[in-house]
Amino acid sequence: MVDPITLSAGIACYHAAKQGIGVVKELLETAEDISTVSGAISNILTHAYDLNDHYNNHKRLKAEADAKADPNSDPVPELQEAIDLVLHRRQLAEDLQELEISLCHRFPNPPGEPTIWEVIKKEHSDLRKKKILQRRELARIRAEEAAEAAERRKKWLIEGAKILTLILAVCGIGYFLLMAYEKGPIR
């Protein structure tokens, strides 16, 4: 079963990146320095990474669905969606390569140094990895806090049960003493 949300999100990322590439190409004609187009390039790279994430998510979900499917049943043709994602990824890769050439032509680098595009991609990738690590760390901390809160609730329930047991025992003993007092001494 194909996840339509994943497909729609992937296609939306493709169109957003495609539109961003057009904006950057227009800005490059009048740009005096790289900071003029840096925000748009960051958006393009973000959408490109997201498109790849959606593509990989689609492949994973497809593999899970295929594993759960009955081997004797006829496979449902879902070729069009897969073709769309592959074509979008390829088209975006070609557009990014054209953008790289335009960017490197507009802002040439000194010989022996990495191109401006390589520097931008590396920085963007590093920031993305850092953000992912921060999310994982935050999720780990939240999981630890939830486990600690569950442990505290468990301790409170145990202590509450102990106190309730003690109160019931004291009340029971008091009841038996009261009954013994009312009946008088045993003869």
PDB file of C-alpha atoms in Angstrom:
ATOM      1  CA  MET A   1       0.000   0.000   0.000  1.00  0.00           C
ATOM      2  CA  VAL A   2       1.385   3.361  -0.988  1.00  0.00           C
ATOM      3  CA  ASP A   3       1.286   6.141   1.552  1.00  0.00           C
ATOM      4  CA  PRO A   4      -0.367   9.055  -0.277  1.00  0.00           C
ATOM      5  CA  ILE A   5       0.858  11.561   2.297  1.00  0.00           C
ATOM      6  CA  THR A   6       4.465  10.556   1.668  1.00  0.00           C
ATOM      7  CA  LEU A   7       3.950  10.815  -2.080  1.00  0.00           C
ATOM      8  CA  SER A   8       2.201  14.178  -1.831  1.00  0.00           C
ATOM      9  CA  ALA A   9       4.834  15.566   0.497  1.00  0.00           C
ATOM     10  CA  GLY A  10       7.608  14.347  -1.798  1.00  0.00           C
ATOM     11  CA  ILE A  11       5.988  15.953  -4.828  1.00  0.00           C
ATOM     12  CA  ALA A  12       5.439  19.188  -2.888  1.00  0.00           C
ATOM     13  CA  CYS A  13       9.130  19.213  -1.902  1.00  0.00           C
ATOM     14  CA  TYR A  14      10.096  18.721  -5.536  1.00  0.00           C
ATOM     15  CA  HIS A  15       7.939  21.618  -6.728  1.00  0.00           C
ATOM     16  CA  ALA A  16       9.175  23.885  -3.925  1.00  0.00           C
ATOM     17  CA  ALA A  17      12.800  23.076  -4.759  1.00  0.00           C
ATOM     18  CA  LYS A  18      12.148  23.563  -8.473  1.00  0.00           C
ATOM     19  CA  GLN A  19      10.585  26.958  -7.824  1.00  0.00           C
ATOM     20  CA  GLY A  20      13.486  27.883  -5.525  1.00  0.00           C
ATOM     21  CA  ILE A  21      16.006  27.017  -8.236  1.00  0.00           C
ATOM     22  CA  GLY A  22      14.212  29.411 -10.595  1.00  0.00           C
ATOM     23  CA  VAL A  23      14.339  32.139  -7.951  1.00  0.00           C
ATOM     24  CA  VAL A  24      18.061  31.616  -7.358  1.00  0.00           C
ATOM     25  CA  LYS A  25      18.808  31.707 -11.070  1.00  0.00           C
ATOM     26  CA  GLU A  26      16.985  35.032 -11.333  1.00  0.00           C
ATOM     27  CA  LEU A  27      18.763  36.395  -8.257  1.00  0.00           C
ATOM     28  CA  LEU A  28      22.166  35.305  -9.578  1.00  0.00           C
ATOM     29  CA  GLU A  29      21.855  37.752 -12.486  1.00  0.00           C
ATOM     30  CA  THR A  30      21.878  40.752 -10.137  1.00  0.00           C
ATOM     31  CA  ALA A  31      23.574  39.323  -7.047  1.00  0.00           C
ATOM     32  CA  GLU A  32      26.658  41.119  -5.831  1.00  0.00           C
ATOM     33  CA  ASP A  33      27.662  38.447  -3.351  1.00  0.00           C
ATOM     34  CA  ILE A  34      26.597  35.008  -2.231  1.00  0.00           C
ATOM     35  CA  SER A  35      24.632  36.272   0.776  1.00  0.00           C
ATOM     36  CA  THR A  36      21.980  37.593  -1.606  1.00  0.00           C
ATOM     37  CA  VAL A  37      21.000  34.051  -2.615  1.00  0.00           C
ATOM     38  CA  SER A  38      22.030  32.128   0.498  1.00  0.00           C
ATOM     39  CA  GLY A  39      18.543  31.900   1.991  1.00  0.00           C
ATOM     40  CA  ALA A  40      17.035  30.633  -1.238  1.00  0.00           C
ATOM     41  CA  ILE A  41      19.834  28.077  -1.655  1.00  0.00           C
ATOM     42  CA  SER A  42      19.262  26.869   1.897  1.00  0.00           C
ATOM     43  CA  ASN A  43      15.562  26.366   1.127  1.00  0.00           C
ATOM     44  CA  ILE A  44      16.406  24.463  -2.066  1.00  0.00           C
ATOM     45  CA  LEU A  45      18.780  22.132  -0.248  1.00  0.00           C
ATOM     46  CA  THR A  46      16.261  21.594   2.551  1.00  0.00           C
ATOM     47  CA  HIS A  47      13.574  20.649   0.048  1.00  0.00           C
ATOM     48  CA  ALA A  48      16.010  18.389  -1.825  1.00  0.00           C
ATOM     49  CA  TYR A  49      16.910  16.552   1.395  1.00  0.00           C
ATOM     50  CA  ASP A  50      13.228  16.300   2.305  1.00  0.00           C
ATOM     51  CA  LEU A  51      12.427  14.875  -1.132  1.00  0.00           C
ATOM     52  CA  ASN A  52      15.076  12.208  -0.596  1.00  0.00           C
ATOM     53  CA  ASP A  53      13.689  11.496   2.869  1.00  0.00           C
ATOM     54  CA  HIS A  54      10.178  11.058   1.454  1.00  0.00           C
ATOM     55  CA  TYR A  55      11.524   8.840  -1.304  1.00  0.00           C
ATOM     56  CA  ASN A  56      13.346   6.641   1.225  1.00  0.00           C
ATOM     57  CA  ASN A  57      10.252   6.607   3.449  1.00  0.00           C
ATOM     58  CA  HIS A  58       8.159   5.499   0.474  1.00  0.00           C
ATOM     59  CA  LYS A  59      10.615   2.707  -0.324  1.00  0.00           C
ATOM     60  CA  ARG A  60      10.584   1.535   3.305  1.00  0.00           C
ATOM     61  CA  LEU A  61       6.784   1.566   3.513  1.00  0.00           C
ATOM     62  CA  LYS A  62       6.545  -0.220   0.172  1.00  0.00           C
ATOM     63  CA  ALA A  63       8.973  -2.904   1.362  1.00  0.00           C
ATOM     64  CA  GLU A  64       6.979  -3.362   4.588  1.00  0.00           C
ATOM     65  CA  ALA A  65       3.723  -3.623   2.632  1.00  0.00           C
ATOM     66  CA  ASP A  66       5.282  -6.142   0.248  1.00  0.00           C
ATOM     67  CA  ALA A  67       6.521  -8.219   3.185  1.00  0.00           C
ATOM     68  CA  LYS A  68       3.022  -8.309   4.713  1.00  0.00           C
ATOM     69  CA  ALA A  69       1.279  -9.016   1.403  1.00  0.00           C
ATOM     70  CA  ASP A  70       0.011 -12.464   0.548  1.00  0.00           C
ATOM     71  CA  PRO A  71       2.543 -14.055  -1.821  1.00  0.00           C
ATOM     72  CA  ASN A  72      -0.231 -15.774  -3.764  1.00  0.00           C
ATOM     73  CA  SER A  73      -2.136 -12.567  -4.497  1.00  0.00           C
ATOM     74  CA  ASP A  74      -1.582 -10.472  -7.589  1.00  0.00           C
ATOM     75  CA  PRO A  75       0.626  -7.444  -6.923  1.00  0.00           C
ATOM     76  CA  VAL A  76      -1.170  -4.126  -7.080  1.00  0.00           C
ATOM     77  CA  PRO A  77       0.365  -1.930  -9.774  1.00  0.00           C
ATOM     78  CA  GLU A  78       1.873   1.097  -8.010  1.00  0.00           C
ATOM     79  CA  LEU A  79       4.428   1.791 -10.664  1.00  0.00           C
ATOM     80  CA  GLN A  80       3.300   5.319 -11.490  1.00  0.00           C
ATOM     81  CA  GLU A  81       3.966   6.677  -8.008  1.00  0.00           C
ATOM     82  CA  ALA A  82       7.400   5.092  -7.868  1.00  0.00           C
ATOM     83  CA  ILE A  83       8.232   6.410 -11.333  1.00  0.00           C
ATOM     84  CA  ASP A  84       7.124   9.913 -10.327  1.00  0.00           C
ATOM     85  CA  LEU A  85       9.377   9.927  -7.290  1.00  0.00           C
ATOM     86  CA  VAL A  86      12.363   8.609  -9.237  1.00  0.00           C
ATOM     87  CA  LEU A  87      11.846  11.089 -12.062  1.00  0.00           C
ATOM     88  CA  HIS A  88      11.431  13.957  -9.625  1.00  0.00           C
ATOM     89  CA  ARG A  89      14.656  13.015  -7.864  1.00  0.00           C
ATOM     90  CA  ARG A  90      16.551  12.779 -11.145  1.00  0.00           C
ATOM     91  CA  GLN A  91      15.133  16.041 -12.469  1.00  0.00           C
ATOM     92  CA  LEU A  92      15.989  17.803  -9.234  1.00  0.00           C
ATOM     93  CA  ALA A  93      19.534  16.402  -9.346  1.00  0.00           C
ATOM     94  CA  GLU A  94      19.940  17.759 -12.891  1.00  0.00           C
ATOM     95  CA  ASP A  95      18.528  21.146 -11.878  1.00  0.00           C
ATOM     96  CA  LEU A  96      20.851  21.298  -8.879  1.00  0.00           C
ATOM     97  CA  GLN A  97      23.797  20.485 -11.111  1.00  0.00           C
ATOM     98  CA  GLU A  98      22.819  23.326 -13.461  1.00  0.00           C
ATOM     99  CA  LEU A  99      22.482  25.636 -10.459  1.00  0.00           C
ATOM    100  CA  GLU A 100      25.905  24.574  -9.232  1.00  0.00           C
ATOM    101  CA  ILE A 101      27.437  25.442 -12.596  1.00  0.00           C
ATOM    102  CA  SER A 102      25.679  28.830 -12.644  1.00  0.00           C
ATOM    103  CA  LEU A 103      26.707  29.578  -9.083  1.00  0.00           C
ATOM    104  CA  CYS A 104      30.327  28.571  -9.620  1.00  0.00           C
ATOM    105  CA  HIS A 105      30.416  30.616 -12.848  1.00  0.00           C
ATOM    106  CA  ARG A 106      28.976  33.696 -11.084  1.00  0.00           C
ATOM    107  CA  PHE A 107      31.202  33.341  -8.004  1.00  0.00           C
ATOM    108  CA  PRO A 108      34.424  31.629  -9.103  1.00  0.00           C
ATOM    109  CA  ASN A 109      36.737  30.196  -6.473  1.00  0.00           C
ATOM    110  CA  PRO A 110      40.497  30.509  -6.230  1.00  0.00           C
ATOM    111  CA  PRO A 111      42.372  27.520  -7.670  1.00  0.00           C
ATOM    112  CA  GLY A 112      42.844  24.633  -5.263  1.00  0.00           C
ATOM    113  CA  GLU A 113      39.949  25.598  -3.004  1.00  0.00           C
ATOM    114  CA  PRO A 114      36.544  23.926  -2.938  1.00  0.00           C
ATOM    115  CA  THR A 115      33.820  25.555  -5.005  1.00  0.00           C
ATOM    116  CA  ILE A 116      31.247  27.767  -3.342  1.00  0.00           C
ATOM    117  CA  TRP A 117      28.627  25.077  -3.997  1.00  0.00           C
ATOM    118  CA  GLU A 118      30.712  22.410  -2.230  1.00  0.00           C
ATOM    119  CA  VAL A 119      31.173  24.706   0.768  1.00  0.00           C
ATOM    120  CA  ILE A 120      27.456  25.502   0.890  1.00  0.00           C
ATOM    121  CA  LYS A 121      26.436  21.831   0.620  1.00  0.00           C
ATOM    122  CA  LYS A 122      28.931  20.799   3.301  1.00  0.00           C
ATOM    123  CA  GLU A 123      27.747  23.498   5.712  1.00  0.00           C
ATOM    124  CA  HIS A 124      24.103  22.690   5.039  1.00  0.00           C
ATOM    125  CA  SER A 125      24.749  18.982   5.542  1.00  0.00           C
ATOM    126  CA  ASP A 126      26.657  19.636   8.773  1.00  0.00           C
ATOM    127  CA  LEU A 127      23.841  21.821  10.112  1.00  0.00           C
ATOM    128  CA  ARG A 128      21.258  19.216   9.153  1.00  0.00           C
ATOM    129  CA  LYS A 129      23.236  16.466  10.928  1.00  0.00           C
ATOM    130  CA  LYS A 130      23.585  18.678  13.988  1.00  0.00           C
ATOM    131  CA  LYS A 131      19.835  19.314  13.997  1.00  0.00           C
ATOM    132  CA  ILE A 132      19.118  15.581  13.716  1.00  0.00           C
ATOM    133  CA  LEU A 133      21.495  14.854  16.597  1.00  0.00           C
ATOM    134  CA  GLN A 134      19.806  17.537  18.695  1.00  0.00           C
ATOM    135  CA  ARG A 135      16.383  16.007  17.985  1.00  0.00           C
ATOM    136  CA  ARG A 136      17.654  12.564  18.952  1.00  0.00           C
ATOM    137  CA  GLU A 137      19.202  13.920  22.141  1.00  0.00           C
ATOM    138  CA  LEU A 138      15.973  15.737  22.994  1.00  0.00           C
ATOM    139  CA  ALA A 139      13.966  12.555  22.351  1.00  0.00           C
ATOM    140  CA  ARG A 140      16.379  10.584  24.550  1.00  0.00           C
ATOM    141  CA  ILE A 141      16.065  13.149  27.358  1.00  0.00           C
ATOM    142  CA  ARG A 142      12.263  13.114  27.087  1.00  0.00           C
ATOM    143  CA  ALA A 143      12.248   9.316  27.192  1.00  0.00           C
ATOM    144  CA  GLU A 144      14.448   9.356  30.305  1.00  0.00           C
ATOM    145  CA  GLU A 145      12.195  11.946  31.961  1.00  0.00           C
ATOM    146  CA  ALA A 146       9.115   9.887  31.126  1.00  0.00           C
ATOM    147  CA  ALA A 147      10.763   6.772  32.571  1.00  0.00           C
ATOM    148  CA  GLU A 148      11.700   8.695  35.740  1.00  0.00           C
ATOM    149  CA  ALA A 149       8.145  10.041  36.049  1.00  0.00           C
ATOM    150  CA  ALA A 150       6.744   6.519  35.655  1.00  0.00           C
ATOM    151  CA  GLU A 151       9.154   5.272  38.312  1.00  0.00           C
ATOM    152  CA  ARG A 152       8.087   8.093  40.666  1.00  0.00           C
ATOM    153  CA  ARG A 153       4.393   7.253  40.090  1.00  0.00           C
ATOM    154  CA  LYS A 154       5.126   3.610  40.798  1.00  0.00           C
ATOM    155  CA  LYS A 155       6.877   4.516  44.083  1.00  0.00           C
ATOM    156  CA  TRP A 156       3.984   6.786  45.104  1.00  0.00           C
ATOM    157  CA  LEU A 157       1.490   4.021  44.379  1.00  0.00           C
ATOM    158  CA  ILE A 158       3.512   1.500  46.387  1.00  0.00           C
ATOM    159  CA  GLU A 159       3.849   3.901  49.323  1.00  0.00           C
ATOM    160  CA  GLY A 160       0.148   4.745  49.085  1.00  0.00           C
ATOM    161  CA  ALA A 161      -0.714   1.054  49.164  1.00  0.00           C
ATOM    162  CA  LYS A 162       1.502   0.594  52.232  1.00  0.00           C
ATOM    163  CA  ILE A 163      -0.185   3.474  54.034  1.00  0.00           C
ATOM    164  CA  LEU A 164      -3.638   2.196  53.088  1.00  0.00           C
ATOM    165  CA  THR A 165      -2.712  -1.274  54.333  1.00  0.00           C
ATOM    166  CA  LEU A 166      -1.451   0.200  57.612  1.00  0.00           C
ATOM    167  CA  ILE A 167      -4.640   2.242  58.059  1.00  0.00           C
ATOM    168  CA  LEU A 168      -6.804  -0.811  57.374  1.00  0.00           C
ATOM    169  CA  ALA A 169      -4.754  -2.871  59.830  1.00  0.00           C
ATOM    170  CA  VAL A 170      -5.072  -0.221  62.559  1.00  0.00           C
ATOM    171  CA  CYS A 171      -8.803   0.104  61.905  1.00  0.00           C
ATOM    172  CA  GLY A 172      -9.194  -3.709  62.043  1.00  0.00           C
ATOM    173  CA  ILE A 173      -7.293  -3.945  65.299  1.00  0.00           C
ATOM    174  CA  GLY A 174      -9.345  -1.062  66.715  1.00  0.00           C
ATOM    175  CA  TYR A 175     -12.550  -2.781  65.624  1.00  0.00           C
ATOM    176  CA  PHE A 176     -11.557  -6.052  67.334  1.00  0.00           C
ATOM    177  CA  LEU A 177     -10.534  -4.201  70.491  1.00  0.00           C
ATOM    178  CA  LEU A 178     -13.851  -2.344  70.507  1.00  0.00           C
ATOM    179  CA  MET A 179     -15.771  -5.609  70.044  1.00  0.00           C
ATOM    180  CA  ALA A 180     -13.767  -7.216  72.867  1.00  0.00           C
ATOM    181  CA  TYR A 181     -14.483  -4.249  75.142  1.00  0.00           C
ATOM    182  CA  GLU A 182     -18.230  -4.433  74.440  1.00  0.00           C
ATOM    183  CA  LYS A 183     -18.491  -8.209  75.072  1.00  0.00           C
ATOM    184  CA  GLY A 184     -16.520  -8.037  78.238  1.00  0.00           C
ATOM    185  CA  PRO A 185     -13.808 -10.348  79.561  1.00  0.00           C
ATOM    186  CA  ILE A 186     -13.580 -13.892  78.342  1.00  0.00           C
ATOM    187  CA  ARG A 187     -14.560 -16.376  81.087  1.00  0.00           C
TER     188      ARG A 187
END
